[in-house]
Coordinates of C-alpha atoms and ligand atoms in Angstrom, one line a residue:
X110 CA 91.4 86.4 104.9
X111 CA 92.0 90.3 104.5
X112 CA 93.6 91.8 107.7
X113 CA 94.0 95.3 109.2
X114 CA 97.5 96.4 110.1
X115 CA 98.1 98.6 112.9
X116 CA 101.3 101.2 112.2
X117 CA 104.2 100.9 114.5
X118 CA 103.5 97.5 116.0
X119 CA 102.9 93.9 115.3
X120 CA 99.0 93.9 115.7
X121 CA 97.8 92.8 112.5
X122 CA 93.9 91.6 112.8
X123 CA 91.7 89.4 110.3
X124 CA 89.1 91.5 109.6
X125 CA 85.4 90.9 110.1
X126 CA 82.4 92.7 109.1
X127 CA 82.3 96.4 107.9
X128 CA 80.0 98.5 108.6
X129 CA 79.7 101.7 106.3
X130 CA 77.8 105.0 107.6
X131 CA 75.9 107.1 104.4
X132 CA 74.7 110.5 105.1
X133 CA 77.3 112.2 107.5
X134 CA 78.3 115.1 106.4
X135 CA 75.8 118.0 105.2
X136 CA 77.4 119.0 102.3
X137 CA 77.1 115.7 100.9
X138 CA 73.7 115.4 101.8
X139 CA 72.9 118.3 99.8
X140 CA 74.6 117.4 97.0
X141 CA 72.2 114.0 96.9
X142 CA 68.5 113.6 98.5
X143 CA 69.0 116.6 101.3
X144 CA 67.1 114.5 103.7
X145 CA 68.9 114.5 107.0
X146 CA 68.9 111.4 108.8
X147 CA 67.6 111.5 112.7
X148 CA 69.9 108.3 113.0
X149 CA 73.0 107.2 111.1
X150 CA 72.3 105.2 108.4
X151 CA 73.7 102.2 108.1
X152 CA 75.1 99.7 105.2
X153 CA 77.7 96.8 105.2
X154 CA 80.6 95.9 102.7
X155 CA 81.8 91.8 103.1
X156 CA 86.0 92.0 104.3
X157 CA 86.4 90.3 100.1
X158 CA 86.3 94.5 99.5
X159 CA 89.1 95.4 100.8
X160 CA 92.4 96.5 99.3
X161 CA 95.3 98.3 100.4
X162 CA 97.8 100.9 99.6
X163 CA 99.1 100.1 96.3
X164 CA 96.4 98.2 95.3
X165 CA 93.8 98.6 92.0
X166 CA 90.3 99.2 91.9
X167 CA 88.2 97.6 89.6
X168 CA 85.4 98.4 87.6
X169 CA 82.8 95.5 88.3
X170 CA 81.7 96.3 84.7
X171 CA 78.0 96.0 85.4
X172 CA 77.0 99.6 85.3
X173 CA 78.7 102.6 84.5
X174 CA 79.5 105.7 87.3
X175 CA 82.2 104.4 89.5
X176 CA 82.8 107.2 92.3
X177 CA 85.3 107.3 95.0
X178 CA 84.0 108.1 98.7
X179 CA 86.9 109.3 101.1
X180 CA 86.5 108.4 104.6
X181 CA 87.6 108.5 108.3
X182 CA 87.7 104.5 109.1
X183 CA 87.8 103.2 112.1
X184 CA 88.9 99.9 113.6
X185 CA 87.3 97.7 116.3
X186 CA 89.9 96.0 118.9
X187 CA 86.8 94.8 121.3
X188 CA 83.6 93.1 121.4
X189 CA 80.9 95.4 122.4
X190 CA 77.0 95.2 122.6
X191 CA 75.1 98.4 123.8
X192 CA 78.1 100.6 124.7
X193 CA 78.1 103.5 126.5
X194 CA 80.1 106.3 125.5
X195 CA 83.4 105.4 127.2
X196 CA 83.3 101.9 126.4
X197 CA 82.8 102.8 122.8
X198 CA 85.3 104.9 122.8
X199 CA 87.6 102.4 124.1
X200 CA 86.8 99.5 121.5
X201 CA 87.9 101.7 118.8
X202 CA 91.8 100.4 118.3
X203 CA 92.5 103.2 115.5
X204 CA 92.1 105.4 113.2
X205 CA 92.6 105.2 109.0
X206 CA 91.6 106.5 106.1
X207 CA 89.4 104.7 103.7
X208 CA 87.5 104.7 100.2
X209 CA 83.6 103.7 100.0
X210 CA 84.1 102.8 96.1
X211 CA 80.4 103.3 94.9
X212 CA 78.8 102.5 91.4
X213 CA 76.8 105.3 91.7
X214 CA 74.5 104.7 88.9
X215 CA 73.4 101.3 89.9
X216 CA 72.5 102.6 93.5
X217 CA 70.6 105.2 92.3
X218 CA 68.4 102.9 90.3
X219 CA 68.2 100.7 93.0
X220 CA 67.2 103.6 95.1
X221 CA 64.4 104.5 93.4
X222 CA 63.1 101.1 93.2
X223 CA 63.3 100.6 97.4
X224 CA 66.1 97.7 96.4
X225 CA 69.4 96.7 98.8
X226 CA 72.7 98.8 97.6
X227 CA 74.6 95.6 97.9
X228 CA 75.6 95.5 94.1
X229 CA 76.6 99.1 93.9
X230 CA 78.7 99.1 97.5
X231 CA 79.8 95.4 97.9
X232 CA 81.9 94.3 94.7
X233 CA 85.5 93.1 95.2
X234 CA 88.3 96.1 95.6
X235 CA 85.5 98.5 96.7
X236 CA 86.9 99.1 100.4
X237 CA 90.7 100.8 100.0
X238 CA 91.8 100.9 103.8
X239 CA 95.1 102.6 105.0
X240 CA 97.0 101.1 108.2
X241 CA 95.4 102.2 111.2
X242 CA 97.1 104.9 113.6
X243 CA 96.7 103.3 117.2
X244 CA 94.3 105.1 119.4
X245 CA 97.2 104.7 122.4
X246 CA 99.6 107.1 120.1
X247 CA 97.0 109.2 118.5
X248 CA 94.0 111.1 120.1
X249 CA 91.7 112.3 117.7
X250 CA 90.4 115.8 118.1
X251 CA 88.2 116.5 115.2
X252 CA 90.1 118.9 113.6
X253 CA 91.9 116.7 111.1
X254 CA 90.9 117.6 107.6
X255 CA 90.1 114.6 105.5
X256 CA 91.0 114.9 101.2
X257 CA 90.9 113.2 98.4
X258 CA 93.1 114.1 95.3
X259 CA 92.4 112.5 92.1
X260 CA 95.4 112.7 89.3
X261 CA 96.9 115.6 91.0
X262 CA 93.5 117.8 91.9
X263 CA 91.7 117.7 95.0
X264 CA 88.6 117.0 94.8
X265 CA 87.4 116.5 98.6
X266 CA 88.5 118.6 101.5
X267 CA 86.5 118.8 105.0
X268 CA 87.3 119.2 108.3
X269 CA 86.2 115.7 110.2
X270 CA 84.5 118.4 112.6
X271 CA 81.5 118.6 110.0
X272 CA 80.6 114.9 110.7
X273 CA 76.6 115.2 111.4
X274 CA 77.3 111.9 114.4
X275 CA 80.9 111.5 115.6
X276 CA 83.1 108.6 115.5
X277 CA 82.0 107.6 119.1
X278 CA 78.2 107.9 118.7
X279 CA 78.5 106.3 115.6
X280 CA 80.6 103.1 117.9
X281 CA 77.7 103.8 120.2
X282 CA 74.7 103.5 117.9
X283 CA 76.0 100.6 115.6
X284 CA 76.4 98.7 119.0
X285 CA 73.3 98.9 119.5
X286 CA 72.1 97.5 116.5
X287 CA 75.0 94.9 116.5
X288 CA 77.6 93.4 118.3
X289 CA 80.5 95.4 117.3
X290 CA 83.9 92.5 117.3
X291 CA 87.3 93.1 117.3
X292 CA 89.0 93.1 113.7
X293 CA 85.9 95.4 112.5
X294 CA 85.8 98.4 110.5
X295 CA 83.7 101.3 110.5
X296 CA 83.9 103.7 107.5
X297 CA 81.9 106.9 108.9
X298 CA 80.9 108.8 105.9
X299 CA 82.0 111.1 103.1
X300 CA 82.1 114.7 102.7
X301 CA 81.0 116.6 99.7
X302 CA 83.0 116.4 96.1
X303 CA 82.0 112.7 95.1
X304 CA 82.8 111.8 92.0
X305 CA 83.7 109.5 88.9
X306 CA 86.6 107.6 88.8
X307 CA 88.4 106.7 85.0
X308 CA 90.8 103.5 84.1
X309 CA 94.6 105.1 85.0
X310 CA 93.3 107.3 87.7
X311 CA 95.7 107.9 90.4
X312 CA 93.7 108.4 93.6
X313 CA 95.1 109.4 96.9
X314 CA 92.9 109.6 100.1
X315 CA 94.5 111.5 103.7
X316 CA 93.6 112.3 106.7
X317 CA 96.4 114.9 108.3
X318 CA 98.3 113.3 110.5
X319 CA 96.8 110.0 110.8
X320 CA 97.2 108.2 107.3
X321 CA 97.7 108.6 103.5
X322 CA 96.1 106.0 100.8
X323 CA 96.8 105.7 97.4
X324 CA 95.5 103.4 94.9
X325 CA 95.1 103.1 90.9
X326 CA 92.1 102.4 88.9
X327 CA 92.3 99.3 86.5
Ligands
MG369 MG1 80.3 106.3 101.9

């Protein structure tokens, strides 16, 4: 069972499904298709992702590109179906930092043969997740800049303002689509930068002032 630690208390939750959002920031959708989406687009990683700070991610060995994804993440404290806007922004218990590990080879060919990502998205140490900054101590204004620094170089850097849906539309539209339950997690997108990750790569992922996340590559 993977859980989701929240900083500077004892709520710890198992956590459930993830729900990853692809195509939210416009710089990265230029660097890919360019087709802007009219609604988020959705994908799920299983919770047998996940990894913390500290921990190794590992090539699956099946293909060859393995990219890191940096990410404002999001966890769920409530069960919510439908929500409006202020319900949805009360289900969200935090805020983290995340990695959507891709193989982005394999999704590409699967792409273009109209297949499910799930083999280039879903493989075990693929979802890196910081503790979460309680939504009670932090309010989240949009203006945190989100980075990802691979041995030393940044590589990422964008202001979460650039996000094409926001953290609580996104709450609001997945809710709509499914019932959103406590001890979920909702990665909402990477900006521009995506790349390859090597065997010895030292990887750090941050959000100012909400979390910091680093990890190796096996
Ligand atoms: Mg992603």
């Amino acid at each position: 069972m993977k859980e989701a630690r929240v900083k500077n208390s004892d709520k710890i939750l198992s956590i459930g499904k993830i729900v990853c959002v692809g195509k939210n920031y416009m710089d990265h959708i230029k660097e890919f298709d360019g087709e802007i989406p009219e609604k988020p687009v959705l994908f799920l990683k299983p919770p047998s992702a996940v990894i913390y700070n500290g921990g190794k991610i590992i090539h699956p060995g099946y293909a060859n590109d393995l990219q890191y994804e940096a990410e404002l993440i999001l966890l769920i404290k409530a069960s919510i179906k439908n929500a409006l806007p202020d319900e949805a922004e009360k289900a969200i218990a935090g805020y983290g930092v995340g990695i959507d590990a891709t193989m982005r080879d394999e999704q590409f060919n699967l792409k273009k043969r109209g297949l499910p990502w799930t083999t280039s998205k879903c493989f075990d140490t693929s979802a890196p997740i910081s503790d979460f900054i309680s939504s009670e101590d932090y309010h989240l204004t949009l203006e945190e800049e989100l980075s990802l620094i691979q041995n030393g170089t940044v590589k990422q850097k964008e202001s979460l303002k650039k996000m094409i849906f926001p953290p609580v539309s996104l709450v609001q539209y997945i809710s709509s689509v499914m019932t959103l339950e406590k001890g979920d997690i909702i990665f909402t997108g990477t900006p521009a930068g995506v790349g390859n990750m090597y065997s010895g790569d030292k990887i750090t992922a941050e959000i100012t002032g909400i979390a910091k996340l680093d990890v190796t590559v096996e």
